[in-house]
Short mmCIF file of C-alpha atoms and ligand atoms in Angstrom, two decimals:
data_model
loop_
_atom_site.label_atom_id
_atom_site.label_comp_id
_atom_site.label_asym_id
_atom_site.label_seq_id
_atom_site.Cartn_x
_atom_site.Cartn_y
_atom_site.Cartn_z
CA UNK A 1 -1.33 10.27 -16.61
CA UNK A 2 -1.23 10.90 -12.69
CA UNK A 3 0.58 7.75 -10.99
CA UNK A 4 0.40 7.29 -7.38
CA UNK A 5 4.19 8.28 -6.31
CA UNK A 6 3.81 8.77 -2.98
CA UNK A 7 1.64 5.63 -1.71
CA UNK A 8 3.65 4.89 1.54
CA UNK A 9 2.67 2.08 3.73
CA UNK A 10 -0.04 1.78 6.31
CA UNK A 11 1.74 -1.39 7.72
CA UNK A 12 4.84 -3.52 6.73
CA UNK A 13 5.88 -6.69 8.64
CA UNK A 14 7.19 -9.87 8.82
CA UNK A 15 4.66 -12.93 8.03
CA UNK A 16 5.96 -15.96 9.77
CA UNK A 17 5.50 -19.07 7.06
CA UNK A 18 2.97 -21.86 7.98
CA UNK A 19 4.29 -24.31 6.81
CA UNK A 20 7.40 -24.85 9.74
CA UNK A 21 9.92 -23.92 7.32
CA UNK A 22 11.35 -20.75 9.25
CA UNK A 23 10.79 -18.51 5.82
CA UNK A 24 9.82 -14.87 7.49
CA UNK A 25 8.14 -13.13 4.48
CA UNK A 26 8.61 -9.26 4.44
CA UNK A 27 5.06 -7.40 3.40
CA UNK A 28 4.21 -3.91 2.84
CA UNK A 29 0.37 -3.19 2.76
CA UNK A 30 -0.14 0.56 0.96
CA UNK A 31 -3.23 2.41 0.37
CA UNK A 32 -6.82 2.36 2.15
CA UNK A 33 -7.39 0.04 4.94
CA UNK A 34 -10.88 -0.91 4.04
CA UNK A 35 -10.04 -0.44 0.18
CA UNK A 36 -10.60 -2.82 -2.60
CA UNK A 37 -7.96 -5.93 -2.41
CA UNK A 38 -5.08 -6.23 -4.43
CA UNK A 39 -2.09 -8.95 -4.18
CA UNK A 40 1.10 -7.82 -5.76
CA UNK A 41 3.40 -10.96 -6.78
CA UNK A 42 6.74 -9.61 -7.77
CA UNK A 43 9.35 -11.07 -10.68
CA UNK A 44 12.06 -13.15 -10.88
CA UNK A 45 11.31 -15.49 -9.19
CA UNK A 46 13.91 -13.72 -6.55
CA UNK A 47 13.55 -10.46 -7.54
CA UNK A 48 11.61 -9.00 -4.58
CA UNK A 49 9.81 -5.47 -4.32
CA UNK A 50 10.48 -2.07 -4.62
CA UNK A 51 8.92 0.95 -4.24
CA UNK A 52 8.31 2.12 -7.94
CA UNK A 53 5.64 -0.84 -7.80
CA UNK A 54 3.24 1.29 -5.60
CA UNK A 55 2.47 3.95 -8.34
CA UNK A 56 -0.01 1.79 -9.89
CA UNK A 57 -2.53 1.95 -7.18
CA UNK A 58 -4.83 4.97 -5.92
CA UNK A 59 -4.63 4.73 -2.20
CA UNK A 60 -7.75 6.24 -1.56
CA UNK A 61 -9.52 3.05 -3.51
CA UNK A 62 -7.04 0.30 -3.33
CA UNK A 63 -5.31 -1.71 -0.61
CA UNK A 64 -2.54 -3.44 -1.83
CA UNK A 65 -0.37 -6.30 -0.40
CA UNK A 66 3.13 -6.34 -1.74
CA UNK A 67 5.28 -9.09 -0.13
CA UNK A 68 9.00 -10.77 -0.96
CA UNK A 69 8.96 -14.08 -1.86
CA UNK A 70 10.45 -16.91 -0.18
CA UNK A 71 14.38 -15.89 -0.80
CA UNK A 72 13.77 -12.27 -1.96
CA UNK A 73 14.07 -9.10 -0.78
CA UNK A 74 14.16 -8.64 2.96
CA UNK A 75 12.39 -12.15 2.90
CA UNK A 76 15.18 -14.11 5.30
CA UNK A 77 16.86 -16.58 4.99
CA UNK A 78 17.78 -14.60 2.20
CA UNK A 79 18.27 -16.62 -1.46
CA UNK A 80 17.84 -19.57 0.45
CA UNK A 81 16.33 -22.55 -1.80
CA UNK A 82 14.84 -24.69 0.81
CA UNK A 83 11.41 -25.15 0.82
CA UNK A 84 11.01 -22.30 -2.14
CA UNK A 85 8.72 -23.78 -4.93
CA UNK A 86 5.98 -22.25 -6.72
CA UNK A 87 3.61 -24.27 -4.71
CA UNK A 88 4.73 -23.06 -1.25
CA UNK A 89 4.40 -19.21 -2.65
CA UNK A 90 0.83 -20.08 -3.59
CA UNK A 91 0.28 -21.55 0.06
CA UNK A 92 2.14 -18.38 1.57
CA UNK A 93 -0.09 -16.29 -0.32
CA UNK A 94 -3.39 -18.03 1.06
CA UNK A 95 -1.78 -17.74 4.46
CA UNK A 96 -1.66 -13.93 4.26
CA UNK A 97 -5.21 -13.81 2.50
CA UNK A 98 -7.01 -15.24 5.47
CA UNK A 99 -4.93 -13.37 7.81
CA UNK A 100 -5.78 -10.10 6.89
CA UNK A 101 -9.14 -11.07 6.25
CA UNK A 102 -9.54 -10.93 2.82
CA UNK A 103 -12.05 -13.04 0.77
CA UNK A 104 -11.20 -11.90 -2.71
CA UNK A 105 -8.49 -9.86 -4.46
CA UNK A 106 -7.41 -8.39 -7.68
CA UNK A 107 -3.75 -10.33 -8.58
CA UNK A 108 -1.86 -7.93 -9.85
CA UNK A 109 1.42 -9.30 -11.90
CA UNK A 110 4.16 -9.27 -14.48
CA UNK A 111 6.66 -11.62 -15.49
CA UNK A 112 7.47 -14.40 -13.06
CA UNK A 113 4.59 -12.06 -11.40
CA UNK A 114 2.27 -13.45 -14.34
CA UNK A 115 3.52 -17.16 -13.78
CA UNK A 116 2.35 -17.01 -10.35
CA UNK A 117 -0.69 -14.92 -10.42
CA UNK A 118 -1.80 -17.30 -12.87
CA UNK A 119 -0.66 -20.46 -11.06
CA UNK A 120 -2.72 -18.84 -7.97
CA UNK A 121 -5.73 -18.15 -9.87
CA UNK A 122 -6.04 -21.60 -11.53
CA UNK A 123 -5.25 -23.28 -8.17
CA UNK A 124 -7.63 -21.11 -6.34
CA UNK A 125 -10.32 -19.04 -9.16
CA UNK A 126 -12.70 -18.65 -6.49
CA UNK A 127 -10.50 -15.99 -4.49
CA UNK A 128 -9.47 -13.88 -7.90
CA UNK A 129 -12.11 -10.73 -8.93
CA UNK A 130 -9.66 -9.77 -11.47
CA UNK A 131 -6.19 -10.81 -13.33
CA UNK A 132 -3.96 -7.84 -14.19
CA UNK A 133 -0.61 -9.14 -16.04
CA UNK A 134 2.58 -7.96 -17.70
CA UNK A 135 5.20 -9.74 -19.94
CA UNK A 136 3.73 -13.01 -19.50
CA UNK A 137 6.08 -16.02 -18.67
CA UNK A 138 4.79 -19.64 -18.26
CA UNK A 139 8.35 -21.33 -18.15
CA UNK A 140 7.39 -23.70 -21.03
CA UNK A 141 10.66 -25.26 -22.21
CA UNK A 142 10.73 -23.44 -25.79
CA UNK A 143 10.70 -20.12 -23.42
CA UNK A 144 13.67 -21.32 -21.38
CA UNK A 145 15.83 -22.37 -24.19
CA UNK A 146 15.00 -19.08 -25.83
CA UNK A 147 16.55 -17.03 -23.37
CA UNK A 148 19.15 -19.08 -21.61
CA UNK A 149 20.29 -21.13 -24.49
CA UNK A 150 19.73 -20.02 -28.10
CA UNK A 151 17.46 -17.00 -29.57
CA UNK A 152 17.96 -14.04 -27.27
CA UNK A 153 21.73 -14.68 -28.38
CA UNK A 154 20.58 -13.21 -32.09
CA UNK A 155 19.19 -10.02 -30.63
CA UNK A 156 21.93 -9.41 -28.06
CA UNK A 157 24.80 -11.14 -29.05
CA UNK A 158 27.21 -9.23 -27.30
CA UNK A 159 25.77 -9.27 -24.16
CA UNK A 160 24.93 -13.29 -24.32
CA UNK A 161 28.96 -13.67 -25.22
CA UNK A 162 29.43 -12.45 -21.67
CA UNK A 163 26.52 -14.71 -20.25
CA UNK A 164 28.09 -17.66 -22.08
CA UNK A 165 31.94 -17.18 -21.81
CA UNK A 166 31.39 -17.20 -17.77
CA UNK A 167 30.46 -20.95 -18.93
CA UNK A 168 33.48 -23.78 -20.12
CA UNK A 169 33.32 -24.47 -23.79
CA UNK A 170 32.62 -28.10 -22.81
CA UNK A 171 29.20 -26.89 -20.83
CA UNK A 172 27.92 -24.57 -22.97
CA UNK A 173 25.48 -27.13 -24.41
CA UNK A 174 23.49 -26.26 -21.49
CA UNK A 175 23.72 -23.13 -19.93
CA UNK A 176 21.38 -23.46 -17.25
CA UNK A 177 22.72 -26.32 -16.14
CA UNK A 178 26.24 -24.99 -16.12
CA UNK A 179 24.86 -22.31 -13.81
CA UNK A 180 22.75 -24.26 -11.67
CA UNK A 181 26.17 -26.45 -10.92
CA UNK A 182 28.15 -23.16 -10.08
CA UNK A 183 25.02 -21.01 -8.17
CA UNK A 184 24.57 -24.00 -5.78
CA UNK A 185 28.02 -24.71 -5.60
CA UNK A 186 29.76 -24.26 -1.67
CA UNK A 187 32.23 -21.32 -3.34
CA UNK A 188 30.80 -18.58 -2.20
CA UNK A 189 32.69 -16.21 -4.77
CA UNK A 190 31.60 -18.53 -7.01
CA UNK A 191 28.39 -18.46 -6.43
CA UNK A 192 28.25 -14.61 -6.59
CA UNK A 193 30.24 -14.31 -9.69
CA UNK A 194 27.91 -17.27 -11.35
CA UNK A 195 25.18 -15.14 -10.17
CA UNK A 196 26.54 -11.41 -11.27
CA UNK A 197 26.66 -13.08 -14.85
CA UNK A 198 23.40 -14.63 -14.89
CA UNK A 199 21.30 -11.53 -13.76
CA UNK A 200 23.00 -9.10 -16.27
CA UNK A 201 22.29 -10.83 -19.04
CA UNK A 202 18.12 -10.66 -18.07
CA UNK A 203 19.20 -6.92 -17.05
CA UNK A 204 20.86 -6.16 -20.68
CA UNK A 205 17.69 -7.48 -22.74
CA UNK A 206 14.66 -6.38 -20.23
CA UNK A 207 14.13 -2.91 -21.84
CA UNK A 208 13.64 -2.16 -25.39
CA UNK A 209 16.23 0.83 -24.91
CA UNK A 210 18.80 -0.81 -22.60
CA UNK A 211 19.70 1.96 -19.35
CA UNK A 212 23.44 1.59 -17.93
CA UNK A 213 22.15 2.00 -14.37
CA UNK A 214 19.05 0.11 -14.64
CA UNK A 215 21.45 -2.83 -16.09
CA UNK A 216 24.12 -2.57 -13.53
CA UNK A 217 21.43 -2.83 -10.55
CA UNK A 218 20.67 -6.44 -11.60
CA UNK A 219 24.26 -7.11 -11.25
CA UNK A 220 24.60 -6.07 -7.90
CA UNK A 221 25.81 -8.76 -5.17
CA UNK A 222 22.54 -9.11 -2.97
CA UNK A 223 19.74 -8.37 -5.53
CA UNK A 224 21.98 -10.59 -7.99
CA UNK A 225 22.67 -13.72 -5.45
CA UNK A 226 18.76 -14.19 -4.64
CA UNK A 227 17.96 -13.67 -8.21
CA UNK A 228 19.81 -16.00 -9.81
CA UNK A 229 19.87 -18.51 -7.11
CA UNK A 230 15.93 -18.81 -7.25
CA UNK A 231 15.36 -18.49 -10.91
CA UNK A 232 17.99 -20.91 -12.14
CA UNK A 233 16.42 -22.92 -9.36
CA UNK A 234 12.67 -22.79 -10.55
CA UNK A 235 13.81 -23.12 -13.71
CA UNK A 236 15.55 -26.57 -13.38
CA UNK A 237 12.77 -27.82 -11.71
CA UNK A 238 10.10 -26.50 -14.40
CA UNK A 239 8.79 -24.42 -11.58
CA UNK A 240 7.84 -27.30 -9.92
CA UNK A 241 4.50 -27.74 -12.07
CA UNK A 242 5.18 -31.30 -13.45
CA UNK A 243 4.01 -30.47 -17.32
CA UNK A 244 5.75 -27.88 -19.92
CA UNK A 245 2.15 -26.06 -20.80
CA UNK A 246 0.49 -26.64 -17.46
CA UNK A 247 -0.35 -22.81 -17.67
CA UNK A 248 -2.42 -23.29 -20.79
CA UNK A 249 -3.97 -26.35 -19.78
CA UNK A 250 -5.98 -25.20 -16.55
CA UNK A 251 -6.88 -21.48 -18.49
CA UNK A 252 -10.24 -22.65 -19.19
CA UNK A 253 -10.76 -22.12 -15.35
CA UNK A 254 -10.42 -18.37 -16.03
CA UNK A 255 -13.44 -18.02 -18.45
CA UNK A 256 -15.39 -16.13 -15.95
CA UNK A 257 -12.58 -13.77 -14.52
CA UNK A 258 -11.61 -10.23 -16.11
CA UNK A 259 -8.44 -10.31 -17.48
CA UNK A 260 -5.85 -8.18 -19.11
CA UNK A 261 -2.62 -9.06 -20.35
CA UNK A 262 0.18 -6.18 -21.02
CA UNK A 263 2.80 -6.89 -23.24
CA UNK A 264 5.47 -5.25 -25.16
CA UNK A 265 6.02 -6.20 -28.60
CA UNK A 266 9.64 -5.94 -29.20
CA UNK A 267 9.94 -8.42 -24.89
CA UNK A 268 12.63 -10.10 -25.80
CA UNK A 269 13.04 -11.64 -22.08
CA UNK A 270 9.44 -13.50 -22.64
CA UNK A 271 8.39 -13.07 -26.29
CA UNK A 272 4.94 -11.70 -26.89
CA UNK A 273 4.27 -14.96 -28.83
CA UNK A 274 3.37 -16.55 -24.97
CA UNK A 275 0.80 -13.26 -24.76
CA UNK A 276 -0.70 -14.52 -28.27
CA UNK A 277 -0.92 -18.92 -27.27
CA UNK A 278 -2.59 -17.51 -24.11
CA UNK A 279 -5.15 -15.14 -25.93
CA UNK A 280 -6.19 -18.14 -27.48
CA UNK A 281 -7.22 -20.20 -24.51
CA UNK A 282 -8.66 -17.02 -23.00
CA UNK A 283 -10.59 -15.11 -25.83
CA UNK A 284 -12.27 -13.00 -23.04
CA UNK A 285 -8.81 -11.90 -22.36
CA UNK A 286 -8.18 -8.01 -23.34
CA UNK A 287 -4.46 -8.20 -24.59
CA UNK A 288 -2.97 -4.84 -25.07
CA UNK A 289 0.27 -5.06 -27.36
CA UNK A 290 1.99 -2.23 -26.21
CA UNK A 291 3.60 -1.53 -30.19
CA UNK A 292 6.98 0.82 -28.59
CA UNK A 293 8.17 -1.61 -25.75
CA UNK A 294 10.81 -4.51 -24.41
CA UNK A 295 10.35 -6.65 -20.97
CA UNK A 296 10.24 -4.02 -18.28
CA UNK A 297 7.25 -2.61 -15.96
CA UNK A 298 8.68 0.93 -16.48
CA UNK A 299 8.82 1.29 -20.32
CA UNK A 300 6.29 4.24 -21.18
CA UNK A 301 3.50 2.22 -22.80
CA UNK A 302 3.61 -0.69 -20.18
CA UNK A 303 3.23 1.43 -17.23
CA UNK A 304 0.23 3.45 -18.99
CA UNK A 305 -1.55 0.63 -19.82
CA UNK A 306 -0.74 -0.82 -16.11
CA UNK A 307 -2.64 2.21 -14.46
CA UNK A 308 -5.07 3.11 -17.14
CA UNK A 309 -5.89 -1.08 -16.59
CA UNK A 310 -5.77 -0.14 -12.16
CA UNK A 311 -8.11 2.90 -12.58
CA UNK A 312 -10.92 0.87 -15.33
CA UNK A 313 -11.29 -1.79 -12.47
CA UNK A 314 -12.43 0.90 -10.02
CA UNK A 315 -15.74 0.19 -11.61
CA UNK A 316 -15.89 -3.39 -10.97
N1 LIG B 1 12.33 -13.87 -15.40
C1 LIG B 1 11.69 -12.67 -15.74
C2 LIG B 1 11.25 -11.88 -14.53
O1 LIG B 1 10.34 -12.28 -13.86
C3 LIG B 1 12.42 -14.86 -16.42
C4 LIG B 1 11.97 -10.69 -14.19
N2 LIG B 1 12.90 -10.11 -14.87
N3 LIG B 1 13.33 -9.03 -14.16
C5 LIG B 1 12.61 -8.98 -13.06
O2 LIG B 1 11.76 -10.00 -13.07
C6 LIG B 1 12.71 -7.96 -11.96
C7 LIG B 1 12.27 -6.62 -12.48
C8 LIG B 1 11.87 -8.34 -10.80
C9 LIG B 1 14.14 -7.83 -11.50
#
């Protein structure tokens, strides 16, 4: 399979938010000027872009948006928390539609990528010609508690002894909690040391044949801080959506966009059970089980399937 490694961009800026909040969003548009639409929403939340993401997307047909969320990447104020909800990033990401002209896209997404390209297209179904999504997480409260608090610990119980021992015995009984207390806290070491421990336990369990480096990179300061910070944040506040299986509930809006889900069997980050409970509200949905794979965009099968998915919608 030919991916698209060197897809440098035509334009990259700063977007200044609408909404007064003094968020100025980092975007990278890649590809063909007057190609077919796509909106890249990275993970996380916090997690921002990089450039590996391009290689899904011929530039000759494609034009591609790729921004960091409020917090993320070169996004400033960096890991801040103010004004960041899941509602604002779906207002930041009509913003940039109309201003670059664009009257429907492709949403292109995987893990807190798939929360919010789904979020987007239920709030807004008119504006999606396509859904293209990996590792699906919808933040439900039995996929939380999985990973923060009691589940993931069976498969990597070394590595969760490390999440958890950061934590006094007295607070374990909730982790994210525990976190949330010491990520907001005005320590600053603190904070980074809360933060170093939270993102290398998602780093430890995202690949179904755990990498030293790729592991260590989610520990490092920056990245770490604006990860943590903004997930532990969304997830306290059930990313802001005011009902555990809101996800679910508006799918039925979807019925008349394409769809395809990508998910590794063996994701222990965001079980391939949520892939299945959305299949079912979406039966026009083509999930692809990808049988040899874990959590990550990079994993052999996942990225295959990501292209092979990129190049079939040429057609559309
Ligand atoms: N969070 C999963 C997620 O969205 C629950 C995610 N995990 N790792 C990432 O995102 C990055 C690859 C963006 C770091």
């Amino acid at each position: 399979m030919n991916f698209y490694d060197d897809n440098e961009p035509f334009e990259t800026g700063y977007f200044d938010a609408k909404d007064g909040s003094g968020y100025k969003i980092y975007y990278e548009r890649i590809g063909n000027p007057n190609g077919e639409p796509v909106v890249f929403f990275h993970g996380g939340p916090g997690g921002g872009i990089k450039p590996p993401y391009r290689k899904f997307f011929d530039p000759k047909h494609y034009q591609v948006l790729l921004f960091d969320q409020r917090g993320a990447g070169l996004t400033t104020p960096h890991a801040s928390l103010e004004d960041n909800t899941t509602w604002k990033l779906v207002e930041d990401t009509e913003a940039m539609r109309e201003h670059f002209g664009i009257e429907k896209w492709i949403v292109f997404g995987g893990s807190w990528g798939s929360t919010l390209s789904m979020v987007y297209a239920e709030t807004h179904p008119e504006r999606v010609k396509a859904l293209v999504l990996r590792g699906l997480f919808m933040c439900r409260k039995q996929e939380i508690d999985w990973f923060y608090q009691e589940g993931a610990s069976r498969l990597f119980p070394e590595a969760f002894e490390v999440y958890r021992e950061f934590i006094p015995k007295e607070e374990q009984n909730d982790l994210v909690a525990a976190y949330y207390k010491r990520l907001t806290s005005d320590d600053r070491a603190l904070q980074l040391a809360a933060a170093k421990h939270w993102s290398t336990w998602e780093g430890s369990t995202s690949q179904l044949l755990p990498e030293k480096d790729f592991v260590e990179g989610y520990g490092e300061p920056e990245f770490a801080l604006a990860f943590a910070r903004i997930e532990c944040h969304y997830f306290t506040n059930a990313i802001f959506l005011g009902e555990d299986e809101w996800i679910l509930n508006q799918a039925h809006k979807l019925k008349d966009i394409p769809t395809t889900l990508v998910h590794g069997r063996y994701d222990v980050v965001c079980p391939v059970e949520n892939a299945w409970d959305l299949k079912k509200r979406m039966p026009h949905m083509d999930l692809q089980i990808i049988e040899d794979a874990g959590h990550n965009t990079f994993e052999k099968g996942i990225e295959e399937a990501l292209l092979k998915t990129m190049e079939n919608l040429k057609q559309l």
